[in-house]
Coordinates of C-alpha atoms in Angstrom, one line a residue:
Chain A
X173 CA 195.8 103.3 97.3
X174 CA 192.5 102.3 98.1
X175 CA 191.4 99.0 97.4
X176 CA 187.9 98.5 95.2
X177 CA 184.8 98.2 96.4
X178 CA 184.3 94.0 95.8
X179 CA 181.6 93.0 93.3
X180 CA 179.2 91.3 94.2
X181 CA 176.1 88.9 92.7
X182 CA 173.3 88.2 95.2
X183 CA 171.5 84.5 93.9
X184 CA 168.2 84.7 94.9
X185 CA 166.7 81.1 94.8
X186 CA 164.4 77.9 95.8
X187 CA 165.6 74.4 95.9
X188 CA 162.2 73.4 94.9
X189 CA 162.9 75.5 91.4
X190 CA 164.1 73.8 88.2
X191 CA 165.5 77.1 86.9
X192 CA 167.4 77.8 90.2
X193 CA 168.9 74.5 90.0
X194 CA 171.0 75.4 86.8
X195 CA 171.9 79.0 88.2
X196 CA 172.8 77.1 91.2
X197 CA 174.8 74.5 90.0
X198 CA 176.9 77.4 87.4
X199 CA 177.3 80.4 89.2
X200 CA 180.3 79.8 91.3
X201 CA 182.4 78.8 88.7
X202 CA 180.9 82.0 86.8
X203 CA 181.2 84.3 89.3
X204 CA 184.6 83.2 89.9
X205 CA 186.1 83.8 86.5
X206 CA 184.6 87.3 86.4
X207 CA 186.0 87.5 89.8
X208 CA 182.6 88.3 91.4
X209 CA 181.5 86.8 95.0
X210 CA 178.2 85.1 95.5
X211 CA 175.8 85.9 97.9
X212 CA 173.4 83.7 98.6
X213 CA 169.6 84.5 99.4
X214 CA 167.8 81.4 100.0
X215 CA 163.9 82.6 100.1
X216 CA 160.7 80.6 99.5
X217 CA 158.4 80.8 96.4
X218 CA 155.6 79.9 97.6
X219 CA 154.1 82.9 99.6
X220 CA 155.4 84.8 96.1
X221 CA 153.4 83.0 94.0
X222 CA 150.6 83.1 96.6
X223 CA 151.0 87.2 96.4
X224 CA 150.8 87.2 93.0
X225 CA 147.5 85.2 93.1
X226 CA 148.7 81.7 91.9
X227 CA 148.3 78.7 93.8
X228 CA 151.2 76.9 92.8
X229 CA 154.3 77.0 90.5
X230 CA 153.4 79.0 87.2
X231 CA 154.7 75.5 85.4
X232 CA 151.9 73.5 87.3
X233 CA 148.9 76.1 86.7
X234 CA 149.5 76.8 83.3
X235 CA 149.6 73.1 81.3
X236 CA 151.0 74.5 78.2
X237 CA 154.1 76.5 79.7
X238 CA 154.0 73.2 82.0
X239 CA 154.5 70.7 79.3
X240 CA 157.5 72.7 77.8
X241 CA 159.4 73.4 80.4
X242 CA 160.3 70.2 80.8
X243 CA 161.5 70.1 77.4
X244 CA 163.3 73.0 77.6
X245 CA 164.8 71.5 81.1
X246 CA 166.5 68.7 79.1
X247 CA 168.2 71.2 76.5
X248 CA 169.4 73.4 78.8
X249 CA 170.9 70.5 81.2
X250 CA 172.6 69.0 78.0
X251 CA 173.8 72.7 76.2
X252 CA 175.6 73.3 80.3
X253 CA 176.3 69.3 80.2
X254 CA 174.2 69.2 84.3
X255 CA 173.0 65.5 84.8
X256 CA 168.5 65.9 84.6
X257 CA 166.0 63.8 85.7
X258 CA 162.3 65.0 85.9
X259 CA 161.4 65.2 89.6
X260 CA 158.5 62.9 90.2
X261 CA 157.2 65.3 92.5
X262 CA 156.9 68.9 91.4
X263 CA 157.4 71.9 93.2
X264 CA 159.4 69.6 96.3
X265 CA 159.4 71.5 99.0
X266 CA 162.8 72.5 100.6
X267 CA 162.1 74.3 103.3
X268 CA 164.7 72.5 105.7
X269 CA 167.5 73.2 103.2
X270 CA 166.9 76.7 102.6
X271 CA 167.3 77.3 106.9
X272 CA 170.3 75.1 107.0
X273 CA 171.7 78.2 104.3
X274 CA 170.7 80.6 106.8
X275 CA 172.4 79.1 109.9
X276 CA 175.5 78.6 107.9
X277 CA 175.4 81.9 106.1
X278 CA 179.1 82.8 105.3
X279 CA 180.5 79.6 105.7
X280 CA 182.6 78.5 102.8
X281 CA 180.9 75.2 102.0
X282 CA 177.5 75.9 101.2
X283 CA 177.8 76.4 97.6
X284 CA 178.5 72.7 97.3
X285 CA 175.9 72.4 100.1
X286 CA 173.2 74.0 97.6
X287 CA 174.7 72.0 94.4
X288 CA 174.3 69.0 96.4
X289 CA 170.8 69.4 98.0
X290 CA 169.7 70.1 94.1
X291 CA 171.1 66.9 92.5
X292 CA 169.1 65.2 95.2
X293 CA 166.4 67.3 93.7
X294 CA 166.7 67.4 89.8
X295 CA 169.4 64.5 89.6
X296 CA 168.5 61.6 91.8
X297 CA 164.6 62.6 92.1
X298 CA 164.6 62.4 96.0
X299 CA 163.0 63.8 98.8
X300 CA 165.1 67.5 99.9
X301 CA 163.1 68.0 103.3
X302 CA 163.9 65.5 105.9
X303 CA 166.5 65.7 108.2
X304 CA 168.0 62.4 107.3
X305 CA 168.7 63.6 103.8
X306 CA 170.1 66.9 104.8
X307 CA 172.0 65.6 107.4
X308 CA 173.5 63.1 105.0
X309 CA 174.9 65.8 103.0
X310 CA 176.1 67.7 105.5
X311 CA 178.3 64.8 106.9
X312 CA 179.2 64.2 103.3
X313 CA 180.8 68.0 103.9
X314 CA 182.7 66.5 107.1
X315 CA 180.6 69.5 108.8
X316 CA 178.7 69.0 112.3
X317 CA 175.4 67.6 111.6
X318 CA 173.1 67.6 115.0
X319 CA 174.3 71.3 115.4
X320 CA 173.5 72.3 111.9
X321 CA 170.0 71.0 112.4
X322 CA 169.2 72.6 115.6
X323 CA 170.3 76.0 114.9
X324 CA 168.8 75.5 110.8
X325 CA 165.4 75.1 112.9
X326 CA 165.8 77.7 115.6
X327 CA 162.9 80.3 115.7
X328 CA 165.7 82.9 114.9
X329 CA 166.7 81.1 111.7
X330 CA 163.1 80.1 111.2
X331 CA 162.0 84.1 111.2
X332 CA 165.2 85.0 109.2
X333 CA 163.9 82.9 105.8
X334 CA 160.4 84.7 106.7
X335 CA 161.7 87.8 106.6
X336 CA 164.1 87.6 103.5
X337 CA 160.8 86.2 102.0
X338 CA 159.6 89.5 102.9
X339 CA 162.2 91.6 101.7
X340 CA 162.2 89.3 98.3
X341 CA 158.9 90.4 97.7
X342 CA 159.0 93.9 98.4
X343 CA 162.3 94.3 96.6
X344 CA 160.2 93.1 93.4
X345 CA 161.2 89.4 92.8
X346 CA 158.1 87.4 91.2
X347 CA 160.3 84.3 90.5
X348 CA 163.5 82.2 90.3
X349 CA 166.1 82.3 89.9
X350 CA 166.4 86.3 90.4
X351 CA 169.9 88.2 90.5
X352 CA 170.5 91.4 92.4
X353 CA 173.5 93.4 91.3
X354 CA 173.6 96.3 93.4
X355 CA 169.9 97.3 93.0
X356 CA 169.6 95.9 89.6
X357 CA 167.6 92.8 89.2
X358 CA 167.8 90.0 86.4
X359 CA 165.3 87.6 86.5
X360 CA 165.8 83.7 85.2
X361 CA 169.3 81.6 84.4
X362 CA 169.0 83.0 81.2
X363 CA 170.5 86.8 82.7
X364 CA 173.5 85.3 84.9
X365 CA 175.6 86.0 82.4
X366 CA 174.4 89.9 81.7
X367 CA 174.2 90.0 85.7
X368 CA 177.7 88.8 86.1
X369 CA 179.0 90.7 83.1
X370 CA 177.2 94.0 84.9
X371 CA 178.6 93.2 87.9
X372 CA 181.8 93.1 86.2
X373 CA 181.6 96.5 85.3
X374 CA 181.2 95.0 81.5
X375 CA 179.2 96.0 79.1
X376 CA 176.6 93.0 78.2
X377 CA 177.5 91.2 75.6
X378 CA 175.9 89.4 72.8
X379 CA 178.2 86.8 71.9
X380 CA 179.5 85.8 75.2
X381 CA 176.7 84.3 76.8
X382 CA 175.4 81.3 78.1
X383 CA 171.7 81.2 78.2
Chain B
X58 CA 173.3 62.8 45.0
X59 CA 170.4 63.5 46.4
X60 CA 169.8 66.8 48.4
X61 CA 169.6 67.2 51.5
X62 CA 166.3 68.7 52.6
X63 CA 166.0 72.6 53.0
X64 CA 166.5 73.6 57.1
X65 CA 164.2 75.8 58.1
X66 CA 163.0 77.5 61.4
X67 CA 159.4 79.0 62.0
X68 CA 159.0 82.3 63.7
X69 CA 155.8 82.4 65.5
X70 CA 155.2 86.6 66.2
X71 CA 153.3 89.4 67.1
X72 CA 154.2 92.8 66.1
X73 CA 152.3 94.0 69.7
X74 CA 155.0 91.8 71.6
X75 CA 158.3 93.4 72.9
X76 CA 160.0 89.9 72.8
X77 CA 159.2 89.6 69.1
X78 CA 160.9 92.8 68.2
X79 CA 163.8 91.5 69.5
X80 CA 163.6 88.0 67.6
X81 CA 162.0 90.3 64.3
X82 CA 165.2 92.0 64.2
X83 CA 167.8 89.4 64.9
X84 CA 166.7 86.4 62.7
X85 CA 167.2 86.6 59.4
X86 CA 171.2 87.4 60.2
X87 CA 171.9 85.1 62.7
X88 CA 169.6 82.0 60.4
X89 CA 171.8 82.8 57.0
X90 CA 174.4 82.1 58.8
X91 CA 173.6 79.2 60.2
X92 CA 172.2 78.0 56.7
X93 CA 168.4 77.9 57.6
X94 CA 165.9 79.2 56.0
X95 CA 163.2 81.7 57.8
X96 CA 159.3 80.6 57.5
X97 CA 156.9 83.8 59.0
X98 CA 154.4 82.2 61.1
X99 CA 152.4 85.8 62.3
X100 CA 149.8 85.0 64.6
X101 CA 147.4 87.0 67.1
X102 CA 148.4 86.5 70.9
X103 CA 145.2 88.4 72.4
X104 CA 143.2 84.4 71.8
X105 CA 145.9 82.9 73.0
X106 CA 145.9 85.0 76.2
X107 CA 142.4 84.7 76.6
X108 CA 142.6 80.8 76.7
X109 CA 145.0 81.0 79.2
X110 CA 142.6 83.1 81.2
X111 CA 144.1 86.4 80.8
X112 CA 142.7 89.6 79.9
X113 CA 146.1 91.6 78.5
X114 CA 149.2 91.0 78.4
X115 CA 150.8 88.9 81.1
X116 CA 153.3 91.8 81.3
X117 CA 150.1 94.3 81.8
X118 CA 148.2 91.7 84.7
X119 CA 151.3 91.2 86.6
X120 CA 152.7 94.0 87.4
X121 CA 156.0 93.3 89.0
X122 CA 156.6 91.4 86.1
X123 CA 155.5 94.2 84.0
X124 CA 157.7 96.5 85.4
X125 CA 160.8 94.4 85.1
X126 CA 160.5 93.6 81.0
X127 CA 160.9 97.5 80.4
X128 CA 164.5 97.5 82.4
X129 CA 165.1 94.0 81.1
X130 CA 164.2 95.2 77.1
X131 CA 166.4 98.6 78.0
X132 CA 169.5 96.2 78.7
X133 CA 168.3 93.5 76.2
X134 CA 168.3 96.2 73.2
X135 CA 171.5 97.9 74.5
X136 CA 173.3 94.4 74.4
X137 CA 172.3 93.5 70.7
X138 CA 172.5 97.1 69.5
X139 CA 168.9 97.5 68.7
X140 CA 166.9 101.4 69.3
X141 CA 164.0 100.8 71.8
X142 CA 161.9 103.4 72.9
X143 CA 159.4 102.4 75.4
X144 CA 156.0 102.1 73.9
X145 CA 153.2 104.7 75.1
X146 CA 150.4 102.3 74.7
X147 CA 151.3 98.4 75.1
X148 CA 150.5 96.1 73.6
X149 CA 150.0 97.6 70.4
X150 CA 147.5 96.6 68.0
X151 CA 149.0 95.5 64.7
X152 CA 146.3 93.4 63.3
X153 CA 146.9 95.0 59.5
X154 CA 150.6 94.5 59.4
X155 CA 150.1 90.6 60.2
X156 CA 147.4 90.3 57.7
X157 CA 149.9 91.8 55.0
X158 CA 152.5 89.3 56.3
X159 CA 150.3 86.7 55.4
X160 CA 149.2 88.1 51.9
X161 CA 152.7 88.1 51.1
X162 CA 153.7 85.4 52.3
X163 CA 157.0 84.3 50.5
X164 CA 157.9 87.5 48.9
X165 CA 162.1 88.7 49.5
X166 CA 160.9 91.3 51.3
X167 CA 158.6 90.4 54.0
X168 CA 161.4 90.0 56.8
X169 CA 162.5 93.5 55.6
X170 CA 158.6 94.8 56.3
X171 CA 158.4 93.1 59.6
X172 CA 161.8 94.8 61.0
X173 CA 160.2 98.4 60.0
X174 CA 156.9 97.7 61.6
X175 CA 158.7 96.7 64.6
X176 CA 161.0 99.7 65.0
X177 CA 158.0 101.8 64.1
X178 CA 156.2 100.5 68.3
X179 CA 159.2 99.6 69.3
X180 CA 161.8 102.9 68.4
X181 CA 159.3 106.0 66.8
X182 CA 156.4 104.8 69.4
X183 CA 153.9 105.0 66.8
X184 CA 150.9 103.7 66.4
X185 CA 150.9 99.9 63.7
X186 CA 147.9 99.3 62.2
X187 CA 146.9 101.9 60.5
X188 CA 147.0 101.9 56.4
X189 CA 148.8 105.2 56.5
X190 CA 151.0 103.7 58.3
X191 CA 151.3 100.6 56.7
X192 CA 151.7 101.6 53.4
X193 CA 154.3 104.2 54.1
X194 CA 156.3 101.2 54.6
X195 CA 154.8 99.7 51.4
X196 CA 156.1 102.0 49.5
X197 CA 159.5 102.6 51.0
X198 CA 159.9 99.1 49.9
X199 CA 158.6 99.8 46.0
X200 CA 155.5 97.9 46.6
X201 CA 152.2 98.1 45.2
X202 CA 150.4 100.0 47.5
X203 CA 146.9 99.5 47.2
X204 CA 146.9 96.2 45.9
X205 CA 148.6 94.8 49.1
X206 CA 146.7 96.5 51.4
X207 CA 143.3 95.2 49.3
X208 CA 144.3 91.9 49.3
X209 CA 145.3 92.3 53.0
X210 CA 141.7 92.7 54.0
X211 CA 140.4 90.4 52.5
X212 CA 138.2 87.7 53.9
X213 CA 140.8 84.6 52.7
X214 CA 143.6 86.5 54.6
X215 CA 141.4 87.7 57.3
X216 CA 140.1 83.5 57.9
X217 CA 144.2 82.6 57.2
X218 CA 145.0 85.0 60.4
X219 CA 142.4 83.2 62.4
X220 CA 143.3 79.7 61.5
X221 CA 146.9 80.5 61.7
X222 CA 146.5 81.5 65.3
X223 CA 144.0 78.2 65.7
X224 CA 147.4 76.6 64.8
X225 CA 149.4 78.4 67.3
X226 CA 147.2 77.2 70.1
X227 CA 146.7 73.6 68.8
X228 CA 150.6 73.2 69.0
X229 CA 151.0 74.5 72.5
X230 CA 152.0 77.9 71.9
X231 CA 151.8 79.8 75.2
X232 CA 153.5 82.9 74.2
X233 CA 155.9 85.2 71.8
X234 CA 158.1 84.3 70.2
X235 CA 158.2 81.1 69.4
X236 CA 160.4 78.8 67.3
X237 CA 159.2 75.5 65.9
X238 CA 162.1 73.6 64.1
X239 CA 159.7 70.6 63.2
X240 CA 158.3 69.8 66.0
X241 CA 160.3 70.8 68.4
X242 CA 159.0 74.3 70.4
X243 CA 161.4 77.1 71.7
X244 CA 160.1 79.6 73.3
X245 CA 161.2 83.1 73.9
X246 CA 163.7 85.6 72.2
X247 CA 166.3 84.0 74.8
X248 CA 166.3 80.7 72.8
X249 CA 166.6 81.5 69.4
X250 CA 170.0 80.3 68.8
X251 CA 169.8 77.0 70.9
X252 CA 166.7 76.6 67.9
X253 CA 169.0 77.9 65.1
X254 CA 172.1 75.0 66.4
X255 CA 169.1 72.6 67.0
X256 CA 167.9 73.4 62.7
X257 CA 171.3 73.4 61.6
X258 CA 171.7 70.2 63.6
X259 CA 175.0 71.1 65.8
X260 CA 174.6 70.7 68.9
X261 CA 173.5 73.8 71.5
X262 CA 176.5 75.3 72.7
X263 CA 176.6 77.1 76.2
X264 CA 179.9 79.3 75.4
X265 CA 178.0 80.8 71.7
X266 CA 174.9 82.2 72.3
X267 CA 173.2 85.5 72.6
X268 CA 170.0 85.4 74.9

């Protein structure tokens, strides 16, 4: 007999993004009952946006969407029961996070790495970017800090989140969080559940869902 | 014993919006079961667009966003067991059909009307605002024809459409659809049960839903 091919769920996200904080926080769990492995695709928003002629985060240009995403930040956090606190800086920039994801690519800890660098985000409002946060978590995680950091900002590492920025846009993605089953993509927290039920080999389903 | 006050949710729609079909057709089930009653709140999005800057469509101007909603609406329809044909011409132009929304406003058969002009764009790709068009459906549902249609184009419905999408602006509406229980705005097709617990005051639950 040969074994199955194994499913997979590529999370395509920003630790500076409010939606990608809740796929962030759910999808292992998710993934996990469907029986679906995560793979992770840290990439950066901002030359997106920039591509698609914005000069920030489409919640920051556009005041009316702005003002209710926040609103809708605080349902959603209570309907999936995720602690909330409105960063007081909006979009943060993350950029030393997303490399440490890189240089640990594969390792079994950086789920809880990412769940941690976002409640330092969207739960305790702080900074994501320096290396004493960041490090801070990572000795949380018993894992070798001063390495972590050196490799995270390597040139190799440092060219690697360019180019899966690169491949993010030309694959399509205009936002986060974005899901890539196969070559399938679901854009927003709202389609984990269709992307994991896909994945699945499911059919979607309209009163199973969690968005 | 007094009452208790009537629940209700508005639907803020547009018949050109591919989102609003999706809401159109699922409300009026999923809100009698929850108790709550349906208020029609048709509007125009092309103003609303235009104060944001836009010249079409956000799904027309951005087109790797554009090109995602027609996969996303494939698997969306599929999911709820609606028919979707792609439209030929997007958006769609249904300026009459909103007009006779409004000059029937509280007649049993309105949500009925609204689900046929829908799956006229949105299933026989037809054109929406013609009154052959219009009054085919008219009279499918045993209503008076001409008089609707009259009454439909006149200058107090025509000013009501207007101020009714005034309204949509003035209370923040950014987009279609939209649900306002009270105050409280929900946006998209993807939230219209978290606004359905919210009327029927339960709380939003992550484990019933179908966005």
């Amino acid at each position: 007999m040969t074994k199955p091919p194994v499913k997979a769920i590529e999370l395509w996200f920003e630790f500076g993004s409010n939606y990608s904080y809740l796929s962030v926080m759910r999808i292992e769990a998710l993934a996990a009952a469907h029986e679906v492995q995560v793979k992770w695709r840290p990439f950066l928003l901002g030359p997106i946006f920039q591509a698609l002629g914005w000069t920030s985060s489409p919640f920051v240009v556009q005041k009316e969407k702005g003002a209710y995403v926040w609103k809708d930040m605080e349902r959603q956090c209570a309907k999936y029961g995720l602690p909330w606190t409105k960063p007081t800086q909006f979009p943060r920039l993350g950029l030393l996070p997303l490399r440490v994801m890189l240089a640990a690519e594969g390792a079994p800890w950086i789920g809880e790495f990412a769940r941690r660098v976002m409640l330092l985000n969207f739960h305790r409002d702080r900074e994501i970017n320096s290396p004493e946060a960041i490090g801070a978590i990572l000795a949380e995680l018993g894992q070798p800090v001063d390495t972590l950091l050196a490799r995270a900002t390597s040139d190799p590492v440092k060219a690697r989140l360019r180019a899966q920025t690169e491949e993010a846009r030309a694959r399509g993605i205009f936002g986060a969080p974005t899901f890539f089953v196969g070559d399938e993509l679901f854009w927003g927290n709202d389609r984990l559940e269709d992307a994991l039920a896909f994945a699945a080999g499911r059919p979607l389903d309209a009163s199973v869902q969690g968005g």
